[in-house]
Amino acid sequence: TSLSATLRQVSERAYFYVEDRYWDGLSPNQRVFLNNNISVLSREFEDNIYPKEIDFWGAEPNPGMDNDPKITILLEDLVSGNGGYFDSSNQYPKKIASSSNEREMIFISVKAGDFAKVFLGHEFQHLISHNQKELLRNVQEDVWLNELRSEYSVSLLGYNDNFYNSSLERRVSGFLQNPSDSLTEWPNVSADYAQATLFGQYLTEQYGQSILSETLKSPMTGIDSINNFLKTRNYLEKFSNVFENWTVANYLNDINLD
């Protein structure tokens, strides 16, 4: 339920902590290598992730409950297969959530390497979403749509521009292995992320990026928010029709058929 970590780097918008137990097990050369990787991640957050996501999704809690505009990023030795996570309990005082760190906080695998920026981009959207939905509008977003937006953030940031060995390629592979997984049910397995990722790509291709950004800033959630977006822009189809069209497009898989 707890671990010790030390602040290793500070940037304009973030504190970078590293789990002590992991750090203590590194050689001097490995520590230098990790610090260099943190520096690269820090610059990526400052120059790409933060400005692009804030511009597209809206603001994170700032200065937030700790009255500090900087975000805490903890590089932790996570269980294999986990790239990172966001825990909204840290957004509340201890009298409400006893395990809260009482700060805006994101957890990233310390072993993520080049994919650390992908996971950070994904998790940062969750922090923004928590502010836009729960804190500002007092509603809770459906998990599938929240995860869809986080997966789309990876494309928004340019990390899927080169398809080979990208996060998108991994999601496509996962989708092809289990194309019948439910989109809206969320037992939190890899197939769920694959469905959400590909459906998000389809939504933005057909209706523009604003279908994701504007529904985030809506007091409505889930399917209702998407139906409202389509209605207010005079589209004839509803969510059920969009989903059906997507399944047909996946089945035909031929752009020559329009």
Short mmCIF file of C-alpha atoms in Angstrom, two decimals:
data_model
loop_
_atom_site.label_atom_id
_atom_site.label_comp_id
_atom_site.label_asym_id
_atom_site.label_seq_id
_atom_site.Cartn_x
_atom_site.Cartn_y
_atom_site.Cartn_z
CA THR A 1 0.00 0.00 0.00
CA SER A 2 2.99 2.32 0.18
CA LEU A 3 6.54 2.76 -1.07
CA SER A 4 9.38 5.23 -0.60
CA ALA A 5 10.58 7.32 -3.52
CA THR A 6 13.05 10.15 -4.02
CA LEU A 7 12.69 13.27 -6.13
CA ARG A 8 15.27 12.92 -8.92
CA GLN A 9 14.40 15.72 -11.35
CA VAL A 10 12.20 18.81 -11.49
CA SER A 11 10.90 20.50 -14.63
CA GLU A 12 8.70 23.52 -15.14
CA ARG A 13 5.51 21.48 -14.86
CA ALA A 14 6.47 18.25 -13.11
CA TYR A 15 8.31 16.49 -10.32
CA PHE A 16 9.93 13.18 -11.29
CA TYR A 17 10.26 10.66 -8.45
CA VAL A 18 11.89 7.22 -8.68
CA GLU A 19 11.03 4.31 -6.41
CA ASP A 20 13.90 3.88 -3.93
CA ARG A 21 13.94 0.10 -3.95
CA TYR A 22 14.39 0.06 -7.72
CA TRP A 23 16.99 2.86 -7.67
CA ASP A 24 19.02 1.13 -4.95
CA GLY A 25 19.32 -1.98 -7.12
CA LEU A 26 20.94 -0.10 -10.01
CA SER A 27 24.63 0.24 -10.75
CA PRO A 28 26.12 3.75 -11.06
CA ASN A 29 26.04 3.49 -14.86
CA GLN A 30 22.42 2.33 -14.80
CA ARG A 31 21.50 5.30 -12.62
CA VAL A 32 23.09 7.67 -15.11
CA PHE A 33 21.20 5.97 -17.93
CA LEU A 34 17.90 6.23 -16.05
CA ASN A 35 18.49 9.89 -15.23
CA ASN A 36 19.16 10.58 -18.91
CA ASN A 37 15.91 8.84 -19.83
CA ILE A 38 14.05 10.94 -17.27
CA SER A 39 15.53 14.08 -18.82
CA VAL A 40 14.28 13.02 -22.24
CA LEU A 41 10.84 12.21 -20.81
CA SER A 42 10.77 15.54 -19.01
CA ARG A 43 11.47 17.47 -22.20
CA GLU A 44 8.83 15.48 -24.04
CA PHE A 45 6.28 16.29 -21.37
CA GLU A 46 7.12 19.98 -21.40
CA ASP A 47 7.37 20.44 -25.16
CA ASN A 48 4.79 18.01 -26.54
CA ILE A 49 2.53 16.14 -24.12
CA TYR A 50 1.46 18.96 -21.83
CA PRO A 51 0.82 21.74 -24.39
CA LYS A 52 -0.91 19.53 -26.97
CA GLU A 53 -3.18 17.74 -24.53
CA ILE A 54 -4.14 20.88 -22.63
CA ASP A 55 -4.95 22.61 -25.90
CA PHE A 56 -7.06 19.69 -27.12
CA TRP A 57 -8.70 18.24 -24.00
CA GLY A 58 -8.74 21.20 -21.61
CA ALA A 59 -7.05 21.90 -18.29
CA GLU A 60 -5.90 19.51 -15.61
CA PRO A 61 -6.59 20.47 -11.96
CA ASN A 62 -4.23 23.44 -11.64
CA PRO A 63 -2.94 24.31 -9.09
CA GLY A 64 -5.05 21.48 -7.72
CA MET A 65 -5.61 20.33 -4.18
CA ASP A 66 -1.95 20.71 -3.19
CA ASN A 67 -1.95 24.31 -4.49
CA ASP A 68 1.08 23.44 -6.63
CA PRO A 69 0.88 23.71 -10.44
CA LYS A 70 3.46 20.95 -10.87
CA ILE A 71 2.34 17.37 -11.43
CA THR A 72 3.99 14.47 -9.62
CA ILE A 73 5.19 11.66 -11.89
CA LEU A 74 6.31 8.55 -10.01
CA LEU A 75 8.49 6.09 -11.91
CA GLU A 76 7.65 2.83 -10.19
CA ASP A 77 8.66 -0.80 -10.65
CA LEU A 78 5.21 -1.92 -11.80
CA VAL A 79 4.05 -5.46 -12.42
CA SER A 80 5.15 -6.71 -15.85
CA GLY A 81 2.71 -5.74 -18.60
CA ASN A 82 1.58 -2.53 -16.89
CA GLY A 83 2.83 0.72 -18.40
CA GLY A 84 1.24 3.12 -15.96
CA TYR A 85 -1.90 4.14 -14.15
CA PHE A 86 -3.85 7.06 -12.73
CA ASP A 87 -5.47 6.87 -9.28
CA SER A 88 -8.10 9.55 -8.74
CA SER A 89 -8.04 9.04 -4.96
CA ASN A 90 -4.89 11.21 -4.89
CA GLN A 91 -7.12 14.13 -5.90
CA TYR A 92 -8.92 14.12 -2.56
CA PRO A 93 -7.88 14.90 1.03
CA LYS A 94 -7.00 12.03 3.35
CA LYS A 95 -10.21 12.52 5.33
CA ILE A 96 -12.07 11.40 2.19
CA ALA A 97 -9.50 8.95 0.74
CA SER A 98 -7.18 7.66 3.46
CA SER A 99 -4.50 6.47 1.00
CA SER A 100 -4.39 9.78 -0.89
CA ASN A 101 -1.04 11.44 -1.60
CA GLU A 102 -3.00 14.71 -1.82
CA ARG A 103 -1.49 15.81 -5.12
CA GLU A 104 -2.01 15.57 -8.88
CA MET A 105 -0.15 12.37 -9.62
CA ILE A 106 0.62 9.88 -12.41
CA PHE A 107 2.37 6.51 -12.10
CA ILE A 108 4.63 5.23 -14.92
CA SER A 109 6.62 2.02 -15.19
CA VAL A 110 10.28 2.76 -14.53
CA LYS A 111 11.12 0.01 -17.05
CA ALA A 112 9.02 1.51 -19.87
CA GLY A 113 12.01 2.86 -21.82
CA ASP A 114 11.01 4.51 -25.09
CA PHE A 115 7.34 3.76 -24.39
CA ALA A 116 7.34 5.90 -21.23
CA LYS A 117 6.16 8.90 -23.26
CA VAL A 118 3.29 6.84 -24.65
CA PHE A 119 2.14 5.82 -21.18
CA LEU A 120 2.57 9.34 -19.84
CA GLY A 121 0.49 10.76 -22.68
CA HIS A 122 -2.21 8.17 -21.99
CA GLU A 123 -2.32 8.74 -18.23
CA PHE A 124 -2.20 12.53 -18.48
CA GLN A 125 -5.52 12.47 -20.32
CA HIS A 126 -7.00 10.63 -17.33
CA LEU A 127 -5.88 13.45 -15.04
CA ILE A 128 -7.46 16.01 -17.38
CA SER A 129 -10.64 13.93 -17.70
CA HIS A 130 -10.97 13.70 -13.93
CA ASN A 131 -10.90 17.47 -13.75
CA GLN A 132 -13.23 18.07 -16.70
CA LYS A 133 -15.85 15.50 -15.69
CA GLU A 134 -15.73 14.76 -11.97
CA LEU A 135 -14.35 17.97 -10.47
CA LEU A 136 -15.89 20.57 -12.79
CA ARG A 137 -19.15 18.86 -13.80
CA ASN A 138 -19.70 16.32 -11.00
CA VAL A 139 -20.25 13.40 -13.39
CA GLN A 140 -18.26 10.20 -13.90
CA GLU A 141 -17.27 9.24 -17.43
CA ASP A 142 -17.85 5.71 -18.69
CA VAL A 143 -14.57 3.80 -18.44
CA TRP A 144 -14.56 2.72 -22.08
CA LEU A 145 -14.85 6.30 -23.38
CA ASN A 146 -12.29 7.62 -20.90
CA GLU A 147 -9.83 4.94 -22.04
CA LEU A 148 -10.68 5.63 -25.68
CA ARG A 149 -9.68 9.26 -25.24
CA SER A 150 -6.44 8.28 -23.53
CA GLU A 151 -5.61 5.91 -26.35
CA TYR A 152 -6.41 8.63 -28.88
CA SER A 153 -4.00 10.93 -27.04
CA VAL A 154 -1.19 8.67 -28.20
CA SER A 155 -2.11 9.44 -31.82
CA LEU A 156 -2.73 13.10 -31.03
CA LEU A 157 0.85 13.37 -29.77
CA GLY A 158 2.26 11.84 -32.95
CA TYR A 159 3.44 8.57 -31.43
CA ASN A 160 1.47 6.48 -33.93
CA ASP A 161 2.63 8.39 -37.03
CA ASN A 162 5.10 5.62 -37.75
CA PHE A 163 2.85 2.56 -37.59
CA TYR A 164 5.67 0.00 -37.28
CA ASN A 165 6.30 -0.93 -33.64
CA SER A 166 3.83 1.73 -32.48
CA SER A 167 1.19 1.52 -29.79
CA LEU A 168 -1.42 1.51 -32.56
CA GLU A 169 0.20 -1.50 -34.21
CA ARG A 170 0.02 -3.38 -30.92
CA ARG A 171 -3.66 -2.46 -30.56
CA VAL A 172 -4.46 -3.59 -34.10
CA SER A 173 -2.76 -6.91 -33.41
CA GLY A 174 -4.78 -7.29 -30.22
CA PHE A 175 -8.01 -6.45 -32.05
CA LEU A 176 -7.36 -9.04 -34.75
CA GLN A 177 -6.86 -11.68 -32.08
CA ASN A 178 -10.19 -10.89 -30.42
CA PRO A 179 -12.42 -8.74 -32.67
CA SER A 180 -15.63 -9.70 -30.84
CA ASP A 181 -14.62 -8.26 -27.46
CA SER A 182 -17.20 -5.81 -26.09
CA LEU A 183 -16.50 -2.12 -26.58
CA THR A 184 -18.42 -0.83 -23.57
CA GLU A 185 -17.92 -3.57 -20.96
CA TRP A 186 -14.56 -3.08 -19.25
CA PRO A 187 -12.92 -5.97 -17.36
CA ASN A 188 -9.64 -4.13 -18.09
CA VAL A 189 -7.88 -6.63 -20.33
CA SER A 190 -5.75 -5.82 -23.37
CA ALA A 191 -8.58 -6.66 -25.78
CA ASP A 192 -10.65 -3.85 -24.25
CA TYR A 193 -7.97 -1.28 -25.10
CA ALA A 194 -7.70 -2.64 -28.65
CA GLN A 195 -11.45 -2.21 -29.26
CA ALA A 196 -11.47 1.31 -27.79
CA THR A 197 -8.40 2.38 -29.75
CA LEU A 198 -9.70 1.31 -33.13
CA PHE A 199 -13.20 2.65 -32.53
CA GLY A 200 -11.66 5.98 -31.51
CA GLN A 201 -9.70 6.10 -34.75
CA TYR A 202 -12.90 5.45 -36.69
CA LEU A 203 -14.88 8.10 -34.80
CA THR A 204 -12.34 10.84 -35.48
CA GLU A 205 -11.93 9.85 -39.13
CA GLN A 206 -15.68 10.00 -39.71
CA TYR A 207 -16.71 12.93 -37.49
CA GLY A 208 -13.53 14.87 -36.71
CA GLN A 209 -11.45 15.15 -33.56
CA SER A 210 -13.99 17.39 -31.88
CA ILE A 211 -16.29 14.43 -31.24
CA LEU A 212 -13.82 13.41 -28.53
CA SER A 213 -12.75 16.80 -27.19
CA GLU A 214 -16.21 18.39 -27.07
CA THR A 215 -17.88 15.38 -25.44
CA LEU A 216 -15.21 15.53 -22.73
CA LYS A 217 -16.34 19.06 -21.90
CA SER A 218 -20.00 18.02 -21.82
CA PRO A 219 -22.05 17.31 -18.68
CA MET A 220 -23.22 14.16 -20.45
CA THR A 221 -21.24 10.91 -20.45
CA GLY A 222 -20.73 7.79 -22.51
CA ILE A 223 -23.07 6.98 -25.38
CA ASP A 224 -25.43 9.81 -24.44
CA SER A 225 -22.69 12.39 -24.95
CA ILE A 226 -21.88 11.02 -28.40
CA ASN A 227 -25.56 10.91 -29.40
CA ASN A 228 -25.92 14.52 -28.29
CA PHE A 229 -22.86 15.54 -30.33
CA LEU A 230 -24.27 13.86 -33.45
CA LYS A 231 -27.73 15.37 -32.95
CA THR A 232 -26.51 18.94 -32.42
CA ARG A 233 -24.50 18.71 -35.66
CA ASN A 234 -27.43 17.37 -37.65
CA TYR A 235 -26.06 13.90 -38.29
CA LEU A 236 -28.83 11.40 -38.96
CA GLU A 237 -27.08 8.45 -37.33
CA LYS A 238 -27.00 7.62 -33.64
CA PHE A 239 -24.31 5.77 -31.72
CA SER A 240 -25.85 2.38 -32.58
CA ASN A 241 -25.66 3.23 -36.28
CA VAL A 242 -22.06 4.41 -35.97
CA PHE A 243 -21.08 1.21 -34.19
CA GLU A 244 -22.81 -0.87 -36.85
CA ASN A 245 -21.04 1.03 -39.63
CA TRP A 246 -17.74 0.44 -37.86
CA THR A 247 -18.31 -3.31 -37.67
CA VAL A 248 -19.18 -3.39 -41.37
CA ALA A 249 -16.06 -1.37 -42.20
CA ASN A 250 -13.92 -3.79 -40.19
CA TYR A 251 -15.50 -6.77 -41.93
CA LEU A 252 -15.11 -5.40 -45.47
CA ASN A 253 -11.70 -3.84 -44.77
CA ASP A 254 -11.46 -2.31 -48.24
CA ILE A 255 -11.20 1.47 -48.73
CA ASN A 256 -12.16 1.04 -52.40
CA LEU A 257 -15.66 0.14 -51.22
CA ASP A 258 -15.95 3.58 -49.50
#
